[in-house]
Short mmCIF file of C-alpha atoms and ligand atoms in Angstrom, two decimals:
data_model
loop_
_atom_site.label_atom_id
_atom_site.label_comp_id
_atom_site.label_asym_id
_atom_site.label_seq_id
_atom_site.Cartn_x
_atom_site.Cartn_y
_atom_site.Cartn_z
CA MET W 1 83.31 156.13 191.50
CA THR W 2 84.71 159.41 193.40
CA GLN W 3 84.15 161.01 190.13
CA SER W 4 80.33 160.65 189.63
CA VAL W 5 79.83 160.76 193.28
CA THR W 6 81.08 164.24 192.94
CA SER W 7 79.57 165.45 190.11
CA ALA W 8 75.99 164.40 192.00
CA ALA W 9 77.12 166.27 194.82
CA ALA W 10 78.60 169.31 192.65
CA SER W 11 74.99 169.36 191.51
CA GLY W 12 73.50 169.92 195.01
CA ALA W 13 70.54 167.81 196.68
CA ALA W 14 68.50 166.79 194.09
CA SER W 15 70.46 164.76 191.62
CA SER W 16 71.01 162.13 194.51
CA ALA W 17 67.99 160.70 194.09
CA SER W 18 67.15 161.09 190.36
CA GLY W 19 70.87 159.91 190.05
CA ALA W 20 71.71 162.93 187.84
CA THR W 21 74.77 162.53 185.53
CA SER W 22 76.20 165.81 184.91
CA PRO W 23 79.45 165.88 182.92
CA LYS W 24 82.57 165.53 184.95
CA ARG W 25 83.61 168.58 186.97
CA ALA W 26 87.61 168.12 186.87
CA PHE W 27 87.71 172.19 188.18
CA TRP W 28 85.78 171.75 191.64
CA SER W 29 87.52 169.24 194.18
CA SER W 30 84.69 167.52 195.87
CA ARG W 31 85.49 169.27 198.92
CA MET W 32 84.37 172.52 197.47
CA ALA W 33 81.08 170.47 195.81
CA PHE W 34 79.75 169.87 199.17
CA ILE W 35 80.97 172.74 200.25
CA LEU W 36 78.59 174.92 197.68
CA ALA W 37 76.00 172.44 198.13
CA ALA W 38 76.24 172.91 202.27
CA THR W 39 76.58 176.80 202.02
CA GLY W 40 73.32 177.06 199.29
CA SER W 41 71.14 175.48 201.86
CA ALA W 42 72.72 176.87 204.80
CA VAL W 43 72.60 180.38 203.92
CA GLY W 44 69.25 181.96 202.82
CA LEU W 45 66.46 183.67 204.07
CA GLY W 46 67.53 182.64 207.89
CA ASN W 47 70.73 184.91 207.74
CA ILE W 48 69.21 187.70 205.48
CA TRP W 49 65.63 187.89 206.64
CA LYS W 50 65.36 186.16 210.30
CA PHE W 51 68.77 186.79 212.35
CA PRO W 52 68.29 190.89 211.84
CA TYR W 53 64.73 190.88 213.13
CA ILE W 54 64.70 188.31 215.53
CA THR W 55 67.97 190.03 216.99
CA GLY W 56 65.95 193.15 217.15
CA GLU W 57 62.99 191.60 218.77
CA ASN W 58 64.99 190.20 221.50
CA GLY W 59 67.37 193.54 222.36
CA GLY W 60 70.65 192.82 220.54
CA GLY W 61 73.97 192.19 221.92
CA ALA W 62 72.98 189.31 224.54
CA PHE W 63 70.92 187.45 221.76
CA VAL W 64 73.69 187.97 219.48
CA LEU W 65 76.54 186.28 222.06
CA VAL W 66 74.02 183.44 223.00
CA TYR W 67 73.48 182.86 219.31
CA LEU W 68 77.19 182.42 218.41
CA LEU W 69 77.78 180.49 221.37
CA CYS W 70 74.90 178.03 220.41
CA ILE W 71 76.54 177.95 216.93
CA ALA W 72 79.78 177.03 218.41
CA ILE W 73 78.97 174.42 220.94
CA VAL W 74 75.72 172.98 219.72
CA GLY W 75 75.77 173.78 215.76
CA ILE W 76 78.94 172.83 214.57
CA PRO W 77 79.45 169.74 216.54
CA ILE W 78 76.06 168.49 215.65
CA MET W 79 76.41 169.09 211.63
CA MET W 80 79.54 167.33 212.24
CA ALA W 81 77.66 164.83 213.71
CA GLU W 82 75.00 164.76 210.87
CA VAL W 83 78.08 164.81 207.91
CA LEU W 84 79.34 162.01 209.45
CA ILE W 85 76.40 159.55 209.85
CA GLY W 86 75.61 160.46 205.89
CA ARG W 87 79.05 159.48 204.77
CA ARG W 88 79.19 156.19 206.81
CA GLY W 89 75.70 155.53 205.63
CA GLY W 90 76.15 156.83 202.26
CA ARG W 91 72.35 156.76 201.33
CA SER W 92 69.37 158.86 201.88
CA PRO W 93 68.98 160.05 205.26
CA VAL W 94 66.45 157.60 206.47
CA SER W 95 68.31 154.83 204.72
CA SER W 96 71.57 155.57 206.19
CA MET W 97 70.54 155.98 209.68
CA GLY W 98 68.73 152.15 208.96
CA ILE W 99 72.10 150.98 208.12
CA LEU W 100 74.46 152.38 210.62
CA CYS W 101 71.34 151.07 212.94
CA GLN W 102 72.10 147.87 211.57
CA ARG W 103 75.72 147.74 211.42
CA ASP W 104 75.46 148.69 215.36
CA LYS W 105 72.71 146.53 216.06
CA LEU W 106 70.75 149.44 217.36
CA HIS W 107 66.84 149.56 217.67
CA ALA W 108 65.97 150.34 214.21
CA ARG W 109 63.24 153.09 215.78
CA TRP W 110 66.60 155.36 215.45
CA ARG W 111 65.43 156.05 211.72
CA TRP W 112 62.15 158.26 213.03
CA LEU W 113 64.87 160.66 213.37
CA ALA W 114 64.71 161.20 209.81
CA GLY W 115 60.84 160.88 209.53
CA ILE W 116 60.75 163.84 211.84
CA GLY W 117 63.58 165.48 209.92
CA VAL W 118 61.17 165.24 206.77
CA LEU W 119 58.22 166.68 208.59
CA ALA W 120 60.21 169.51 209.77
CA SER W 121 61.43 170.17 206.34
CA PHE W 122 57.71 170.27 204.73
CA LEU W 123 56.20 172.29 207.55
CA ILE W 124 59.59 175.23 207.40
CA LEU W 125 58.84 174.86 202.94
CA SER W 126 55.17 176.02 203.52
CA PHE W 127 56.04 179.57 204.88
CA TYR W 128 59.46 179.76 203.56
CA SER W 129 57.96 179.94 200.10
CA VAL W 130 55.81 182.79 201.31
CA ILE W 131 58.57 184.96 202.29
CA GLY W 132 60.84 184.01 199.15
CA GLY W 133 57.34 185.10 197.57
CA TRP W 134 57.93 188.64 199.06
CA ALA W 135 61.62 188.62 198.16
CA LEU W 136 60.56 187.98 194.41
CA SER W 137 58.10 191.16 194.83
CA TYR W 138 60.58 193.44 196.05
CA VAL W 139 62.82 192.57 192.53
CA GLY W 140 59.89 193.92 190.83
CA THR W 141 59.49 196.40 192.99
CA ALA W 142 63.07 197.40 193.20
CA GLY W 143 63.37 196.90 189.26
CA THR W 144 60.65 199.60 188.19
CA GLY W 145 62.32 202.10 190.37
CA GLN W 146 59.53 202.36 192.49
CA LEU W 147 61.52 202.69 196.11
CA SER W 148 63.97 205.87 194.61
CA GLY W 149 63.08 208.76 196.31
CA GLN W 150 60.56 207.48 198.61
CA SER W 151 60.38 208.42 202.39
CA SER W 152 60.68 205.92 205.28
CA GLU W 153 56.54 206.28 205.40
CA SER W 154 56.02 205.36 201.85
CA ILE W 155 58.36 202.50 201.98
CA GLY W 156 56.27 201.01 205.34
CA ALA W 157 53.24 201.85 202.83
CA ILE W 158 54.72 199.58 200.37
CA PHE W 159 55.62 196.52 202.63
CA SER W 160 51.84 196.79 204.68
CA GLY W 161 49.84 197.28 201.15
CA LEU W 162 51.64 193.83 200.07
CA LEU W 163 51.02 192.06 203.54
CA ALA W 164 47.15 193.41 203.46
CA ASP W 165 46.83 191.72 199.69
CA PRO W 166 45.75 187.88 200.38
CA GLY W 167 46.43 187.68 195.96
CA THR W 168 49.23 189.66 195.62
CA LEU W 169 51.10 187.53 197.91
CA LEU W 170 49.55 184.03 196.53
CA ILE W 171 50.91 185.22 193.19
CA TRP W 172 54.46 185.22 194.58
CA HIS W 173 54.13 182.46 196.90
CA THR W 174 53.06 180.20 193.97
CA LEU W 175 55.82 181.66 191.37
CA PHE W 176 58.35 180.74 194.32
CA MET W 177 57.07 177.60 195.13
CA ALA W 178 56.82 176.85 191.39
CA LEU W 179 60.81 177.53 191.00
CA THR W 180 61.90 175.48 193.63
CA MET W 181 59.48 172.37 192.20
CA LEU W 182 60.93 173.00 189.02
CA VAL W 183 64.85 172.30 190.37
CA VAL W 184 63.71 169.62 192.60
CA ALA W 185 61.89 167.85 189.71
CA ARG W 186 64.36 168.09 187.10
CA GLY W 187 67.51 167.75 189.36
CA LEU W 188 70.01 169.94 189.87
CA ARG W 189 72.05 169.76 187.34
CA GLY W 190 73.45 173.01 184.66
CA GLY W 191 73.19 175.90 185.28
CA LEU W 192 72.10 176.20 188.80
CA GLU W 193 75.40 174.74 190.81
CA ARG W 194 77.42 177.08 188.25
CA ALA W 195 75.14 179.98 189.20
CA VAL W 196 75.64 179.26 193.03
CA THR W 197 79.34 179.47 192.82
CA ILE W 198 78.94 182.97 191.05
CA LEU W 199 75.82 184.44 193.15
CA MET W 200 76.74 183.54 196.63
CA PRO W 201 80.13 185.62 196.29
CA ALA W 202 77.97 188.40 194.76
CA LEU W 203 75.76 188.11 197.48
CA PHE W 204 78.45 188.60 199.95
CA VAL W 205 79.79 191.64 197.69
CA LEU W 206 76.85 193.31 197.74
CA LEU W 207 76.38 192.89 201.61
CA LEU W 208 79.61 194.41 202.28
CA LEU W 209 78.68 197.04 199.74
CA LEU W 210 75.19 197.59 202.09
CA VAL W 211 77.22 197.56 205.35
CA GLY W 212 79.68 200.43 203.29
CA TYR W 213 76.61 202.28 202.92
CA ALA W 214 75.47 202.20 206.29
CA MET W 215 78.78 203.26 207.53
CA THR W 216 78.06 206.41 205.75
CA THR W 217 74.72 207.03 207.92
CA GLY W 218 76.27 208.34 211.28
CA TYR W 219 74.68 204.99 212.98
CA PHE W 220 76.97 202.44 212.67
CA GLY W 221 78.69 202.61 215.86
CA GLN W 222 75.22 202.71 217.56
CA ALA W 223 74.64 199.52 215.60
CA VAL W 224 77.48 197.75 216.22
CA THR W 225 76.56 198.69 220.22
CA PHE W 226 73.53 197.31 219.75
CA LEU W 227 74.43 194.00 218.54
CA PHE W 228 77.59 193.12 220.24
CA GLN W 229 77.07 194.73 223.35
CA PRO W 230 75.36 192.51 225.13
CA ASP W 231 72.67 193.68 227.91
CA PHE W 232 71.62 190.61 229.63
CA SER W 233 68.31 192.44 231.11
CA LYS W 234 66.99 192.72 227.29
CA LEU W 235 67.08 188.52 227.38
CA SER W 236 63.97 186.55 227.94
CA THR W 237 64.61 182.94 228.62
CA GLU W 238 62.05 182.61 225.34
CA GLY W 239 64.84 184.56 223.78
CA ILE W 240 67.36 181.98 224.40
CA LEU W 241 65.04 179.39 222.90
CA VAL W 242 64.58 181.61 219.87
CA ALA W 243 68.88 181.78 219.41
CA LEU W 244 69.16 178.02 220.23
CA GLY W 245 66.41 177.32 217.22
CA HIS W 246 67.78 180.00 215.03
CA ALA W 247 71.30 178.26 215.08
CA PHE W 248 69.83 175.02 214.02
CA PHE W 249 67.69 176.68 211.35
CA THR W 250 70.27 178.83 209.75
CA LEU W 251 72.85 175.64 209.72
CA SER W 252 69.74 173.67 208.04
CA LEU W 253 70.32 171.23 211.07
CA GLY W 254 68.24 168.90 212.18
CA MET W 255 66.36 167.91 209.18
CA GLY W 256 69.23 165.57 207.84
CA VAL W 257 70.11 167.35 204.56
CA MET W 258 73.45 167.61 206.08
CA MET W 259 72.94 163.94 205.94
CA ALA W 260 72.29 163.48 202.32
CA TYR W 261 75.12 166.04 201.65
CA GLY W 262 77.23 164.21 204.14
CA SER W 263 77.16 161.23 201.87
CA TYR W 264 78.63 162.28 199.11
CA LEU W 265 81.92 163.77 200.71
CA PRO W 266 84.70 161.71 200.12
CA LYS W 267 86.55 159.45 202.30
CA GLY W 268 89.50 161.79 202.54
CA VAL W 269 88.19 164.75 203.16
CA SER W 270 87.90 166.90 207.05
CA ILE W 271 84.55 167.13 208.15
CA ALA W 272 85.51 168.83 211.16
CA ARG W 273 87.14 171.51 209.20
CA THR W 274 84.76 171.55 205.99
CA SER W 275 81.48 171.88 208.48
CA ILE W 276 83.45 174.95 210.25
CA LEU W 277 84.22 176.66 207.45
CA VAL W 278 80.62 176.41 206.20
CA SER W 279 79.51 177.41 209.79
CA VAL W 280 81.77 180.72 209.95
CA MET W 281 80.66 181.68 206.38
CA ASP W 282 76.78 180.80 207.13
CA THR W 283 77.36 183.45 210.38
CA GLY W 284 79.65 185.89 208.33
CA VAL W 285 76.41 186.41 206.28
CA ALA W 286 74.03 186.91 209.07
CA LEU W 287 76.10 189.38 211.00
CA LEU W 288 77.00 191.70 208.27
CA ALA W 289 73.27 191.32 207.45
CA GLY W 290 72.64 192.79 211.31
CA LEU W 291 76.13 195.45 210.15
CA ALA W 292 73.73 196.54 207.11
CA ILE W 293 70.26 196.95 208.50
CA PHE W 294 70.61 198.34 211.66
CA PRO W 295 71.96 201.69 210.82
CA LEU W 296 69.37 202.64 208.73
CA VAL W 297 67.07 201.35 211.53
CA PHE W 298 68.64 203.69 213.85
CA ALA W 299 69.42 206.28 211.46
CA ASN W 300 65.14 206.21 210.10
CA GLY W 301 64.01 206.26 213.70
CA LEU W 302 62.52 202.67 212.72
CA GLU W 303 61.65 200.18 215.40
CA PRO W 304 64.37 197.67 215.79
CA GLY W 305 61.45 195.07 217.10
CA ALA W 306 59.37 195.72 214.11
CA GLY W 307 59.47 191.85 213.24
CA PRO W 308 59.20 189.76 209.84
CA GLY W 309 59.51 193.28 207.48
CA LEU W 310 62.62 194.26 208.99
CA ILE W 311 64.57 193.74 205.99
CA PHE W 312 61.93 195.09 203.98
CA GLN W 313 61.40 198.06 206.03
CA THR W 314 64.90 199.02 205.84
CA LEU W 315 67.01 197.93 202.96
CA PRO W 316 64.38 199.30 200.51
CA LEU W 317 65.04 202.72 202.49
CA ALA W 318 69.20 202.36 201.68
CA PHE W 319 68.23 201.88 197.70
CA ALA W 320 66.27 204.84 198.03
CA GLN W 321 68.93 207.34 198.76
CA MET W 322 72.00 205.42 197.44
CA PRO W 323 73.09 206.52 193.96
CA PHE W 324 72.12 203.62 191.17
CA GLY W 325 69.81 202.71 194.13
CA SER W 326 67.32 201.02 191.75
CA LEU W 327 69.68 198.90 190.31
CA PHE W 328 71.22 197.61 193.90
CA GLY W 329 68.01 197.38 194.93
CA THR W 330 66.88 194.82 192.00
CA LEU W 331 70.56 193.39 192.21
CA PHE W 332 70.31 192.42 196.08
CA PHE W 333 66.63 191.26 195.87
CA VAL W 334 67.88 189.04 193.18
CA LEU W 335 70.51 187.33 195.14
CA LEU W 336 68.12 187.21 198.06
CA VAL W 337 65.77 185.20 195.95
CA PHE W 338 68.35 182.97 194.83
CA ALA W 339 69.98 182.26 198.17
CA ALA W 340 66.26 181.39 199.48
CA TRP W 341 65.77 179.34 196.34
CA THR W 342 68.62 177.06 197.02
CA SER W 343 67.51 176.57 200.71
CA ALA W 344 63.97 176.18 199.64
CA ILE W 345 65.55 172.98 196.97
CA SER W 346 66.87 171.76 199.81
CA LEU W 347 63.86 172.03 202.10
CA LEU W 348 61.85 169.96 199.42
CA GLU W 349 64.42 167.34 198.90
CA PRO W 350 63.93 164.65 201.52
CA LEU W 351 59.92 164.74 201.10
CA VAL W 352 60.22 164.01 197.22
CA GLU W 353 63.20 161.52 198.28
CA TRP W 354 60.99 160.11 201.28
CA LEU W 355 58.26 159.26 198.80
CA GLU W 356 60.32 158.22 196.14
CA GLU W 357 61.79 155.56 198.28
CA ARG W 358 58.58 155.05 200.33
CA ARG W 359 55.99 155.10 197.94
CA GLY W 360 57.32 154.06 195.35
CA LEU W 361 56.71 157.06 193.36
CA ASN W 362 58.29 158.76 190.61
CA ARG W 363 60.18 161.78 190.71
CA MET W 364 58.13 164.23 188.95
CA ILE W 365 54.80 162.70 191.22
CA SER W 366 56.31 162.70 194.45
CA THR W 367 57.37 166.36 193.60
CA LEU W 368 54.34 167.62 192.63
CA GLY W 369 52.70 165.63 195.41
CA ALA W 370 54.74 167.53 197.75
CA GLY W 371 55.31 171.05 196.27
CA ILE W 372 51.52 171.41 196.13
CA ALA W 373 51.06 170.34 199.63
CA ALA W 374 53.54 172.69 201.02
CA TRP W 375 51.86 175.57 198.76
CA LEU W 376 48.49 174.81 200.17
CA LEU W 377 49.36 174.99 203.46
CA GLY W 378 51.54 178.26 202.80
CA ILE W 379 48.17 179.78 202.15
CA GLY W 380 47.31 179.42 205.58
CA SER W 381 51.04 181.67 206.95
CA ILE W 382 49.52 183.77 203.71
CA LEU W 383 46.12 184.39 205.16
CA SER W 384 47.59 184.54 208.77
CA LEU W 385 49.45 188.12 207.42
CA ASN W 386 45.68 189.64 207.31
CA GLU W 387 42.49 187.85 206.67
CA TRP W 388 43.44 185.46 209.53
CA SER W 389 45.75 188.06 211.19
CA GLY W 390 43.45 187.50 214.40
CA PHE W 391 43.36 183.70 214.05
CA ALA W 392 45.76 182.22 216.83
CA PRO W 393 44.94 178.21 216.40
CA LEU W 394 46.21 176.75 219.59
CA GLY W 395 45.22 180.47 221.46
CA MET W 396 44.06 178.65 224.82
CA PHE W 397 47.43 177.33 225.08
CA ALA W 398 49.16 179.97 226.93
CA ALA W 399 52.72 179.26 224.82
CA PHE W 400 51.01 179.96 221.70
CA GLU W 401 48.81 183.06 222.91
CA GLY W 402 48.14 185.11 219.92
CA LYS W 403 50.23 183.22 217.29
CA THR W 404 48.73 182.95 214.20
CA ILE W 405 49.33 180.00 211.82
CA PHE W 406 52.28 181.55 210.17
CA ASP W 407 53.75 182.08 214.02
CA LEU W 408 52.89 178.73 214.75
CA LEU W 409 54.65 176.91 212.51
CA ASP W 410 57.72 178.86 212.18
CA PHE W 411 57.49 178.41 215.83
CA LEU W 412 56.96 174.22 216.08
CA THR W 413 59.81 174.29 213.75
CA ALA W 414 62.80 175.87 214.56
CA ASN W 415 62.27 176.49 218.17
CA ILE W 416 60.91 172.37 218.72
CA LEU W 417 61.15 170.31 216.39
CA LEU W 418 64.99 171.60 215.07
CA PRO W 419 66.68 171.26 218.39
CA LEU W 420 64.42 167.89 219.05
CA CYS W 421 66.13 165.99 216.16
CA GLY W 422 68.98 167.79 216.90
CA LEU W 423 69.31 166.50 220.57
CA LEU W 424 68.70 163.24 219.50
CA VAL W 425 71.48 162.91 216.66
CA ALA W 426 73.76 164.28 219.44
CA VAL W 427 72.66 161.60 221.51
CA PHE W 428 72.89 158.29 218.91
CA VAL W 429 75.76 159.92 217.53
CA GLY W 430 77.54 160.65 221.01
CA TRP W 431 76.57 157.41 223.27
CA PHE W 432 75.40 154.97 220.59
CA MET W 433 77.70 154.92 217.82
CA ALA W 434 80.87 153.06 218.32
CA ARG W 435 83.34 155.57 219.16
CA GLN W 436 86.15 153.36 216.91
CA ALA W 437 83.53 154.28 213.98
CA LEU W 438 83.60 158.24 214.98
CA GLU W 439 87.51 158.21 215.37
CA ASN W 440 87.78 156.50 211.58
CA GLU W 441 85.10 158.42 210.05
CA LEU W 442 86.45 162.25 211.47
CA SER W 443 90.25 161.13 211.77
CA MET W 444 91.52 164.33 213.57
CA GLY W 445 94.12 164.94 216.24
CA GLY W 446 93.24 162.89 219.44
CA ARG W 447 92.59 166.66 221.22
CA SER W 448 90.20 167.99 218.79
CA PHE W 449 88.71 164.85 218.49
CA ALA W 450 88.16 164.44 222.48
CA LEU W 451 86.96 167.85 222.71
CA TRP W 452 84.33 167.26 219.78
CA TYR W 453 83.24 164.15 221.04
CA GLY W 454 82.93 165.69 225.05
CA VAL W 455 81.12 168.44 223.27
CA LEU W 456 78.51 166.34 221.83
CA ARG W 457 77.85 163.81 224.57
CA TYR W 458 77.72 165.92 227.35
CA VAL W 459 77.33 169.66 226.68
CA THR W 460 75.31 169.87 223.42
CA PRO W 461 72.61 167.55 225.21
CA ILE W 462 72.45 169.35 228.38
CA ALA W 463 72.39 173.23 226.68
CA VAL W 464 69.80 171.66 224.53
CA ALA W 465 67.37 169.88 227.18
CA ILE W 466 67.86 172.91 229.48
CA VAL W 467 66.72 175.61 227.23
CA PHE W 468 63.97 173.16 226.14
CA ILE W 469 62.68 172.45 229.84
CA TYR W 470 63.01 175.49 231.12
CA ASN W 471 60.95 176.78 228.25
CA LEU W 472 57.87 174.09 228.89
CA LEU W 473 57.69 174.59 232.08
N1 LIG X 1 69.47 177.41 206.72
C1 LIG X 1 68.40 178.00 205.42
C2 LIG X 1 68.21 179.75 206.10
O1 LIG X 1 69.17 179.70 206.63
C3 LIG X 1 66.98 177.15 205.64
C4 LIG X 1 66.76 175.81 205.03
C5 LIG X 1 67.03 175.50 204.25
C6 LIG X 1 66.84 174.86 206.37
N2 LIG X 1 66.97 173.89 204.27
C7 LIG X 1 66.87 173.46 205.90
C8 LIG X 1 66.67 175.06 208.00
C9 LIG X 1 67.24 172.58 206.51
C10 LIG X 1 66.49 173.73 208.49
C11 LIG X 1 66.84 172.50 208.12
O2 LIG X 1 67.33 180.44 205.19
#
């Protein structure tokens, strides 16, 4: 039993429902398999694309500090709670919640929690695929040598040209979504999980290399100051909400992904140590991306608050100037696509699983239905970059003023749905599940358990609630 479970976990998200049986992989410890799957989901566009640009928009150091705090006191405790629910329930997120409710005689309504997660993952996937498409298109741009020797202006022009062209964006969005659907439809087996073992470390090494290059620009110190010296006058309350939301987004929390993966985790493995390791690797990738990008921003007089295009306007500059830039550039964007791909798979999987379980559809049809629906919604995000850039569907509400479809989807999911689900997970595990069950599941030392339990019961929910209420008012 353990063996088949282990290989299913090694093959990542998709095999959970397809029942894929991949050959035994004795050389992977089961803990490693979970770590890979969870890290593959966590490390994605959130780390390399989103983290640097929201840090730039929110003034740097103070934002980074709040983000790190959110990872530590909100993200890690909730990741542990989600993994715990998954391992205890041993099923898909909605069923696991159902089982736990039955066992502890709680209201079955708690299952809705996993339901909101399914909705949120669908909404995220719709725009995630559009950005994944940008990364794909840059594989081509770098691969054909179009970046070499370019100035900062012409690199900016390449990017704005891409955004202004809905047809091209649509092609790349379609390709990215098709790649994601392909894997989910077939179940993740064979090549991809092996690829992830090689590609994730490769991404790490390449990022280190870029940080090394960034050190040569002479602006590294300025970037370090920008990232790590907090200036709270630059941080707005919305900035705090963005930092909190991003902690959820980057760790893939709040939508049952970690519950699903947790259901494959063998009993003997420490949930705490594993969750901390995944979180540390995820945060490490984000900080490295920041250290690679901001020196180039300052060296070239770019605007740190340039928004979603930040990495597409800065990193190509490094590739334009460094030796073998086209090669490194191509490699970098290939790896970025991979990171995005493994995350997108974990975003599509919950809805597909739900369609199979609830609607009795087969995997192929579920994948097609869910993927095409997300693809259609993604077209709204594409158009908000050009034709509909002035269209703010909920602009009549002050909180959504000037937000395009793309901005709205991002705001609604990362800043509202994910923290809300996370809050409910914390309340469910911290206040409703039996303490004895949690102690058995976590089997940590008394002190560490008490620390986690206290933080989950009091600190996490109160922190999330305060940030929330403050921003709504
Ligand atoms: N964590 C991924 C990233 O940083 C995005 C992601 C994948 C995600 N699966 C998720 C976010 C589930 C929230 C929930 O790019």
